[in-house]
Short mmCIF file of C-alpha atoms (C1' of nucleotides) in Angstrom, two decimals:
data_model
loop_
_atom_site.label_atom_id
_atom_site.label_comp_id
_atom_site.label_asym_id
_atom_site.label_seq_id
_atom_site.Cartn_x
_atom_site.Cartn_y
_atom_site.Cartn_z
CA UNK W 1 -0.13 0.16 -0.13
CA UNK W 2 0.93 3.35 -1.06
CA UNK W 3 1.68 6.10 1.36
CA UNK W 4 -0.90 8.37 0.20
CA UNK W 5 -3.83 5.81 0.48
CA UNK W 6 -2.69 4.65 3.87
CA UNK W 7 -2.80 8.10 5.03
CA UNK W 8 -6.87 8.16 3.52
CA UNK W 9 -7.37 4.94 5.30
CA UNK W 10 -6.27 6.03 8.82
CA UNK W 11 -7.69 9.46 8.49
CA UNK W 12 -11.24 7.78 7.61
CA UNK W 13 -10.85 5.20 9.97
CA UNK W 14 -10.21 7.46 13.01
CA UNK W 15 -12.59 9.70 11.67
CA UNK W 16 -15.12 6.58 12.31
CA UNK W 17 -13.53 5.72 15.23
CA UNK W 18 -14.59 8.83 16.57
CA UNK W 19 -18.17 8.94 16.01
CA UNK W 20 -18.75 5.57 18.18
CA UNK W 21 -16.95 7.90 20.96
CA UNK W 22 -19.07 10.81 21.16
CA UNK W 23 -16.21 12.78 19.01
CA UNK W 24 -17.14 14.17 15.23
CA UNK W 25 -16.06 12.50 12.60
CA UNK W 26 -14.31 16.21 11.13
CA UNK W 27 -12.80 16.67 14.53
CA UNK W 28 -11.05 13.25 14.94
CA UNK W 29 -10.12 13.26 11.36
CA UNK W 30 -8.33 16.42 11.82
CA UNK W 31 -7.04 15.13 14.84
CA UNK W 32 -5.38 11.87 12.81
CA UNK W 33 -3.95 14.08 9.99
CA UNK W 34 -2.04 16.08 12.33
CA UNK W 35 -1.13 12.94 14.28
CA UNK W 36 0.54 11.50 10.86
CA UNK W 37 2.37 14.78 9.79
CA UNK W 38 5.56 15.45 10.79
CA UNK W 39 5.55 19.51 10.33
CA UNK W 40 2.81 21.60 11.40
CA UNK W 41 0.37 22.32 9.34
CA UNK W 42 -1.51 25.69 8.19
CA UNK W 43 -6.05 25.56 8.27
CA UNK W 44 -5.45 25.92 4.69
CA UNK W 45 -3.46 22.92 4.47
CA UNK W 46 -6.35 21.29 6.84
CA UNK W 47 -9.09 22.08 4.74
CA UNK W 48 -7.43 21.13 1.26
CA UNK W 49 -6.23 18.04 2.37
CA UNK W 50 -9.35 16.88 3.74
CA UNK W 51 -12.11 19.01 1.56
CA UNK W 52 -13.74 20.93 4.55
CA UNK W 53 -14.63 24.40 4.64
CA UNK W 54 -13.08 26.99 6.76
CA UNK W 55 -15.30 27.76 9.32
CA UNK W 56 -15.59 23.96 10.03
CA UNK W 57 -11.82 23.56 10.06
CA UNK W 58 -11.68 26.61 12.22
CA UNK W 59 -14.16 25.41 14.90
CA UNK W 60 -12.80 21.94 15.31
CA UNK W 61 -8.97 22.92 15.51
CA UNK W 62 -10.55 24.85 18.57
CA UNK W 63 -11.94 21.94 20.11
CA UNK W 64 -9.29 20.02 19.75
CA UNK W 65 -7.11 22.85 21.65
CA UNK W 66 -9.67 23.03 23.81
CA UNK W 67 -9.26 18.78 24.64
CA UNK W 68 -5.58 19.33 25.08
CA UNK W 69 -5.05 17.30 21.85
CA UNK W 70 -3.35 19.80 19.60
CA UNK W 71 -1.40 23.05 20.04
CA UNK W 72 -0.58 26.27 18.21
CA UNK W 73 2.94 26.33 16.77
CA UNK W 74 4.47 29.62 16.03
CA UNK W 75 6.85 29.38 13.28
CA UNK W 76 9.10 32.67 12.78
CA UNK W 77 8.90 34.46 9.55
CA UNK W 78 5.53 32.99 9.09
CA UNK W 79 1.86 34.92 9.57
CA UNK W 80 -0.20 31.97 9.66
CA UNK W 81 -1.02 29.57 12.67
CA UNK W 82 0.66 26.49 12.33
CA UNK W 83 -1.39 23.48 14.22
CA UNK W 84 0.65 19.96 15.72
CA UNK W 85 -0.40 17.14 17.77
CA UNK W 86 0.98 15.42 20.23
CA UNK W 87 2.53 12.39 18.76
CA UNK W 88 3.21 10.61 22.29
CA UNK W 89 -0.23 7.87 22.38
CA UNK W 90 0.35 7.26 26.00
CA UNK W 91 0.23 11.13 26.48
CA UNK W 92 -3.09 11.43 24.55
CA UNK W 93 -4.73 8.53 25.93
CA UNK W 94 -4.28 10.13 29.68
CA UNK W 95 -5.25 13.46 28.37
CA UNK W 96 -8.57 12.16 27.05
CA UNK W 97 -9.34 10.21 30.07
CA UNK W 98 -8.37 13.25 32.23
CA UNK W 99 -11.07 15.45 30.27
CA UNK W 100 -14.07 12.54 30.14
CA UNK W 101 -13.05 12.18 33.69
CA UNK W 102 -13.87 16.11 34.40
CA UNK W 103 -16.63 16.34 31.85
CA UNK W 104 -18.31 13.21 32.39
CA UNK W 105 -17.23 11.16 35.24
CA UNK W 106 -17.20 13.67 37.90
CA UNK W 107 -20.82 15.28 37.24
CA UNK W 108 -22.12 12.05 37.43
CA UNK W 109 -20.62 10.41 40.66
CA UNK W 110 -21.95 14.04 42.12
CA UNK W 111 -25.50 13.13 40.74
CA UNK W 112 -25.59 9.85 41.95
CA UNK W 113 -24.76 11.43 45.73
CA UNK W 114 -27.93 13.49 45.45
CA UNK W 115 -30.01 10.32 44.12
CA UNK W 116 -29.32 8.00 46.79
CA UNK W 117 -30.27 10.13 49.58
CA UNK W 118 -34.08 9.88 48.47
CA UNK W 119 -36.94 9.89 51.07
CA UNK W 120 -38.38 6.66 51.19
CA UNK W 121 -39.13 3.18 53.26
CA UNK W 122 -36.39 0.70 52.31
CA UNK W 123 -38.43 -1.70 52.90
CA UNK W 124 -40.67 -0.74 49.71
CA UNK W 125 -39.33 -2.62 47.05
CA UNK W 126 -39.44 0.41 44.66
CA UNK W 127 -37.11 2.15 46.92
CA UNK W 128 -34.71 -0.53 47.72
CA UNK W 129 -34.05 -1.36 44.08
CA UNK W 130 -33.46 2.36 43.38
CA UNK W 131 -31.26 2.63 46.41
CA UNK W 132 -29.40 -0.41 45.37
CA UNK W 133 -28.53 0.22 41.87
CA UNK W 134 -27.76 3.62 42.41
CA UNK W 135 -25.17 2.52 45.16
CA UNK W 136 -23.62 0.06 43.26
CA UNK W 137 -22.71 2.35 40.28
CA UNK W 138 -21.56 4.85 42.75
CA UNK W 139 -19.37 2.12 44.38
CA UNK W 140 -17.76 1.09 40.97
CA UNK W 141 -17.79 5.08 39.62
CA UNK W 142 -15.71 5.69 42.36
CA UNK W 143 -13.35 3.21 42.57
CA UNK W 144 -12.60 4.12 38.73
CA UNK W 145 -12.07 7.89 39.13
CA UNK W 146 -9.62 6.49 41.94
CA UNK W 147 -7.97 4.09 39.46
CA UNK W 148 -8.06 6.85 36.60
CA UNK W 149 -6.15 9.20 38.75
CA UNK W 150 -3.51 7.39 39.24
CA UNK W 151 -3.00 6.54 35.94
CA UNK W 152 -3.28 9.97 34.73
CA UNK W 153 -0.24 10.54 36.70
CA UNK W 154 1.68 7.51 35.65
CA UNK W 155 4.61 6.75 33.61
CA UNK W 156 3.46 4.09 30.63
CA UNK W 157 6.16 1.85 31.57
CA UNK W 158 5.46 2.00 35.15
CA UNK W 159 1.68 1.54 34.29
CA UNK W 160 1.74 -1.28 32.05
CA UNK W 161 4.75 -3.41 34.08
CA UNK W 162 2.73 -3.08 37.20
CA UNK W 163 -0.44 -3.96 34.96
CA UNK W 164 0.94 -7.08 33.96
CA UNK W 165 2.14 -8.18 37.05
CA UNK W 166 -1.62 -7.68 38.48
CA UNK W 167 -2.88 -9.21 34.94
CA UNK W 168 -0.04 -12.27 34.48
CA UNK M 1 -36.50 13.95 47.06
CA UNK M 2 -39.25 11.79 46.10
CA UNK M 3 -38.76 8.34 43.98
CA UNK M 4 -40.64 9.40 41.32
CA UNK M 5 -38.54 12.71 40.83
CA UNK M 6 -34.87 10.56 41.38
CA UNK M 7 -36.27 7.96 39.12
CA UNK M 8 -36.63 10.69 36.17
CA UNK M 9 -33.66 12.28 37.28
CA UNK M 10 -31.60 9.22 36.77
CA UNK M 11 -33.10 8.43 33.75
CA UNK M 12 -32.61 11.36 32.03
CA UNK M 13 -28.99 12.14 33.43
CA UNK M 14 -28.42 8.28 32.58
CA UNK M 15 -29.92 9.28 28.29
CA UNK M 16 -27.49 12.13 28.29
CA UNK M 17 -24.47 9.70 29.27
CA UNK M 18 -24.97 7.72 27.00
CA UNK M 19 -25.22 10.02 24.03
CA UNK M 20 -21.39 11.10 25.04
CA UNK M 21 -20.53 7.39 24.54
CA UNK M 22 -22.08 6.51 21.29
CA UNK M 23 -25.08 5.04 22.35
CA UNK M 24 -28.44 6.75 21.54
CA UNK M 25 -30.41 8.50 24.22
CA UNK M 26 -33.98 6.27 24.13
CA UNK M 27 -31.50 3.26 24.49
CA UNK M 28 -29.67 4.47 27.38
CA UNK M 29 -33.04 5.37 28.90
CA UNK M 30 -34.69 2.08 28.41
CA UNK M 31 -31.83 0.36 30.39
CA UNK M 32 -31.86 3.33 33.09
CA UNK M 33 -35.58 2.03 33.60
CA UNK M 34 -35.39 -1.26 34.09
CA UNK M 35 -31.85 -0.78 35.98
CA UNK M 36 -33.96 0.41 38.84
CA UNK M 37 -37.25 -1.42 37.93
CA UNK M 38 -37.63 -4.04 40.78
CA UNK M 39 -40.12 -6.42 38.42
CA UNK M 40 -39.45 -6.81 34.95
CA UNK M 41 -41.55 -4.89 32.52
CA UNK M 42 -43.59 -5.23 29.04
CA UNK M 43 -42.79 -2.76 26.48
CA UNK M 44 -46.06 -1.37 26.97
CA UNK M 45 -44.86 -0.28 30.56
CA UNK M 46 -41.64 1.13 28.69
CA UNK M 47 -43.51 3.16 26.01
CA UNK M 48 -45.81 4.88 29.12
CA UNK M 49 -43.24 5.55 31.52
CA UNK M 50 -41.08 6.87 28.70
CA UNK M 51 -43.47 8.60 26.40
CA UNK M 52 -42.03 6.82 23.21
CA UNK M 53 -43.65 5.40 20.23
CA UNK M 54 -43.75 1.18 20.19
CA UNK M 55 -41.63 1.00 16.82
CA UNK M 56 -38.44 2.97 18.87
CA UNK M 57 -39.46 1.25 22.24
CA UNK M 58 -39.19 -2.23 20.51
CA UNK M 59 -35.91 -1.71 18.18
CA UNK M 60 -33.92 -0.43 21.20
CA UNK M 61 -35.08 -3.15 23.34
CA UNK M 62 -33.76 -5.30 21.11
CA UNK M 63 -30.60 -3.50 20.85
CA UNK M 64 -30.25 -3.42 24.40
CA UNK M 65 -30.53 -7.39 24.03
CA UNK M 66 -28.23 -7.55 21.09
CA UNK M 67 -25.60 -5.87 23.72
CA UNK M 68 -26.46 -8.89 26.14
CA UNK M 69 -27.49 -6.07 28.71
CA UNK M 70 -31.10 -6.76 28.75
CA UNK M 71 -33.22 -10.11 28.71
CA UNK M 72 -36.12 -11.63 28.21
CA UNK M 73 -38.50 -12.67 31.00
CA UNK M 74 -41.33 -15.25 30.82
CA UNK M 75 -43.84 -14.51 33.23
CA UNK M 76 -46.23 -17.85 33.64
CA UNK M 77 -49.80 -16.68 33.11
CA UNK M 78 -49.01 -13.60 31.12
CA UNK M 79 -49.33 -13.37 27.31
CA UNK M 80 -47.05 -10.53 26.85
CA UNK M 81 -43.21 -10.32 27.47
CA UNK M 82 -41.29 -8.86 29.73
CA UNK M 83 -37.78 -7.64 29.84
CA UNK M 84 -35.28 -7.18 32.92
CA UNK M 85 -31.99 -5.53 32.80
CA UNK M 86 -28.88 -7.25 35.09
CA UNK M 87 -28.41 -5.38 38.06
CA UNK M 88 -25.02 -6.58 38.86
CA UNK M 89 -22.86 -3.22 37.29
CA UNK M 90 -19.57 -5.08 37.61
CA UNK M 91 -21.47 -7.38 35.01
CA UNK M 92 -22.70 -4.58 33.23
CA UNK M 93 -19.56 -3.12 32.54
CA UNK M 94 -17.65 -6.29 31.80
CA UNK M 95 -20.20 -6.95 29.04
CA UNK M 96 -20.36 -3.30 27.46
CA UNK M 97 -16.03 -3.81 27.31
CA UNK M 98 -16.77 -7.31 26.11
CA UNK M 99 -19.26 -5.96 22.82
CA UNK M 100 -17.39 -2.76 22.33
CA UNK M 101 -13.38 -4.59 22.19
CA UNK M 102 -15.17 -7.03 19.60
CA UNK M 103 -16.70 -4.09 17.99
CA UNK M 104 -13.99 -1.42 17.75
CA UNK M 105 -10.99 -2.30 19.18
CA UNK M 106 -10.24 -6.08 17.56
CA UNK M 107 -11.35 -4.48 13.64
CA UNK M 108 -8.57 -1.02 14.81
CA UNK M 109 -6.08 -3.49 15.25
CA UNK M 110 -6.91 -5.15 12.01
CA UNK M 111 -6.50 -2.11 10.14
CA UNK M 112 -3.44 -0.93 11.92
CA UNK M 113 -1.42 -4.22 10.95
CA UNK M 114 -1.63 -3.40 7.66
CA UNK M 115 -1.21 0.28 7.60
CA UNK M 116 1.93 -0.22 9.61
CA UNK M 117 3.21 -2.46 6.11
CA UNK M 118 3.02 1.00 3.72
CA UNK M 119 5.60 1.12 1.36
CA UNK M 120 8.35 3.58 0.87
CA UNK M 121 11.39 4.88 2.00
CA UNK M 122 11.58 5.19 6.25
CA UNK M 123 13.98 7.76 5.68
CA UNK M 124 11.41 9.79 4.18
CA UNK M 125 10.15 11.97 6.81
CA UNK M 126 6.73 11.48 6.05
CA UNK M 127 6.64 7.75 5.67
CA UNK M 128 9.23 7.68 9.16
CA UNK M 129 6.17 9.87 11.02
CA UNK M 130 3.55 7.68 9.25
CA UNK M 131 4.81 4.30 10.92
CA UNK M 132 5.99 5.16 14.00
CA UNK M 133 2.70 6.64 14.89
CA UNK M 134 0.68 3.57 13.79
CA UNK M 135 3.17 1.59 15.13
CA UNK M 136 2.25 3.42 18.60
CA UNK M 137 -0.83 3.17 18.29
CA UNK M 138 -0.83 -0.42 18.06
CA UNK M 139 1.46 -1.26 20.87
CA UNK M 140 -0.91 0.88 23.39
CA UNK M 141 -4.20 -0.79 21.39
CA UNK M 142 -2.55 -4.64 21.74
CA UNK M 143 -1.36 -3.78 25.35
CA UNK M 144 -5.36 -2.35 26.42
CA UNK M 145 -6.55 -5.19 24.51
CA UNK M 146 -4.80 -8.02 26.39
CA UNK M 147 -5.62 -6.27 29.68
CA UNK M 148 -9.25 -5.84 29.14
CA UNK M 149 -9.62 -9.56 28.06
CA UNK M 150 -8.28 -10.38 31.72
CA UNK M 151 -10.89 -7.74 33.05
CA UNK M 152 -12.94 -9.22 31.03
CA UNK M 153 -12.42 -12.74 33.00
CA UNK M 154 -12.10 -11.23 36.19
CA UNK M 155 -14.62 -11.33 39.36
CA UNK M 156 -14.92 -8.02 40.99
CA UNK M 157 -13.79 -8.64 44.55
CA UNK M 158 -10.55 -9.62 42.87
CA UNK M 159 -10.12 -7.05 40.51
CA UNK M 160 -10.72 -4.14 42.71
CA UNK M 161 -8.37 -5.86 45.18
CA UNK M 162 -5.96 -6.20 42.73
CA UNK M 163 -5.78 -2.78 41.55
CA UNK M 164 -5.70 -1.40 45.14
CA UNK M 165 -2.83 -2.64 45.78
CA UNK M 166 -1.06 -1.23 42.18
CA UNK M 167 -2.87 1.76 42.67
CA UNK M 168 -1.98 1.95 46.58
"C1'" DA H 1 -59.44 -22.80 12.14
"C1'" DT H 2 -60.22 -18.62 13.55
"C1'" DA H 3 -60.31 -13.75 15.87
"C1'" DT H 4 -57.45 -11.39 18.66
"C1'" DA H 5 -53.48 -10.01 20.89
"C1'" DT H 6 -48.48 -9.13 20.81
"C1'" DT H 7 -44.51 -7.91 18.06
"C1'" DT H 8 -42.18 -6.49 14.37
"C1'" DT H 9 -40.62 -3.82 10.47
"C1'" DC H 10 -39.76 -0.12 7.82
"C1'" DA H 11 -41.03 4.16 4.67
"C1'" DA H 12 -42.37 8.65 6.08
"C1'" DT H 13 -41.52 12.74 9.44
"C1'" DA H 14 -38.98 14.90 12.80
"C1'" DA H 15 -35.14 16.35 15.28
"C1'" DT H 16 -30.30 16.91 15.89
"C1'" DT H 17 -26.09 17.60 14.39
"C1'" DT H 18 -22.83 19.21 10.89
"C1'" DT H 19 -21.03 21.86 7.83
"C1'" DT H 20 -21.00 25.74 4.83
"C1'" DG H 21 -19.59 30.09 3.47
"C1'" DA H 22 -19.98 35.35 3.73
"C1'" DA H 23 -19.36 38.86 6.69
"C1'" DA H 24 -17.27 40.98 11.04
"C1'" DT H 25 -13.21 41.06 13.57
"C1'" DT H 26 -8.59 40.41 15.10
"C1'" DT H 27 -3.47 40.58 13.36
"C1'" DC H 28 0.36 42.74 11.75
"C1'" DG H 29 3.88 44.52 8.66
"C1'" DA H 30 4.74 48.16 5.76
"C1'" DT Z 1 -2.49 54.47 10.79
"C1'" DC Z 2 -3.61 52.16 7.06
"C1'" DG Z 3 -4.68 48.13 4.08
"C1'" DA Z 4 -3.76 43.00 3.42
"C1'" DA Z 5 -4.16 38.65 5.48
"C1'" DA Z 6 -5.60 35.85 8.68
"C1'" DT Z 7 -8.89 34.44 11.97
"C1'" DT Z 8 -13.59 33.66 14.15
"C1'" DT Z 9 -18.36 33.69 13.96
"C1'" DC Z 10 -23.21 32.56 13.42
"C1'" DA Z 11 -27.37 31.80 10.49
"C1'" DA Z 12 -28.77 29.15 7.05
"C1'" DA Z 13 -28.65 24.73 4.65
"C1'" DA Z 14 -27.22 20.30 4.13
"C1'" DA Z 15 -26.80 15.85 6.08
"C1'" DT Z 16 -27.28 12.30 9.16
"C1'" DT Z 17 -29.56 9.95 13.01
"C1'" DA Z 18 -34.36 8.78 15.83
"C1'" DT Z 19 -38.64 8.14 16.35
"C1'" DT Z 20 -43.15 7.46 15.01
"C1'" DG Z 21 -47.27 5.05 13.41
"C1'" DA Z 22 -50.12 1.86 10.71
"C1'" DA Z 23 -49.48 -2.51 8.12
"C1'" DA Z 24 -47.63 -7.03 8.09
"C1'" DA Z 25 -45.73 -10.56 10.83
"C1'" DT Z 26 -46.36 -13.75 14.54
"C1'" DA Z 27 -48.07 -16.25 18.27
"C1'" DT Z 28 -51.75 -17.85 20.79
"C1'" DA Z 29 -56.40 -18.76 23.33
"C1'" DT Z 30 -60.41 -21.15 22.12
#
DNA sequence: ATATATTTTCAATAATTTTTGAAATTTCGA
DNA sequence: TCGAAATTTCAAAAATTATTGAAAATATAT
């Protein structure tokens, strides 16, 4: 397979992949393109490569920057802005985990705390099932929260090594 | 907070949560409703509770069954079908991990194997960056695949206990 | 076997999300 | 300070995804 074709396939699959994870196709594709580009690219480069409009490109680049996956690069002598993606995949994964934890897991845990305190008689089967389910989710959620915290702080080599010991 | 209100909030949040994970709102809401119902429910119960049409209800119940999260229950003396959700959250998480691994991670790893074998001179910066990125993703992906396999086989108590040792 | 209840399908419609492109704003060199 | 280049915004349009509801298919009781 030629490089051009391989790149296309990677970008298109990464885009499809993203849609299963609540990330829009274009954002994932821009990320994929930057991941495999040795040099930083401009908005115009990205627009041309992916055949998307200026507005779309701009919005999605900014979103990638918000997620901490892409950064602006200043190249001296150039008027335009350049963009490049973090290439270390372990760092990328940690960054995504960190953001999703903050945006989704933490608010969910807060809600569960509130819901667990529902009024009513625990001997009522309806109440009992509700409280037990919420408690079960909360327990696992809190555990996941702690585990992810440690993972975010971990070095890849340490993390993989430690996991290998557990999951022999 | 009253049970009715708490239930509503849980169902609506679980639905919103689902949309961030590539699961449609209704499917997640039906799952939430069944999670907090002590007794199995019929299609009509679900339609009424969530105010959705028969077709929508039917399709999403079947999808939940495909995911292995809900099962048909036969109640003797009843003509209608009843549905109930697995209440053990650890089992639910394992089931979701298992399905997504099969549907997403494994196909992605297969693709990466193909893409890694791209033609071209490794001294070409374009080729090198591409191959290095793909290899990096593949390496982490394979590791994740193995780790998830072990997790799927694990008992919750063993898993949590082992993790606690690693992430002290 | 027939009637009736129940489930499933799917084309049409509605709702939501994404994309466009042109105008407004900002940046920066001369 | 001015003017051109670059970036950002956002209302309208397009594309995608979800939902409805009625008809078809299936299952069950009598």
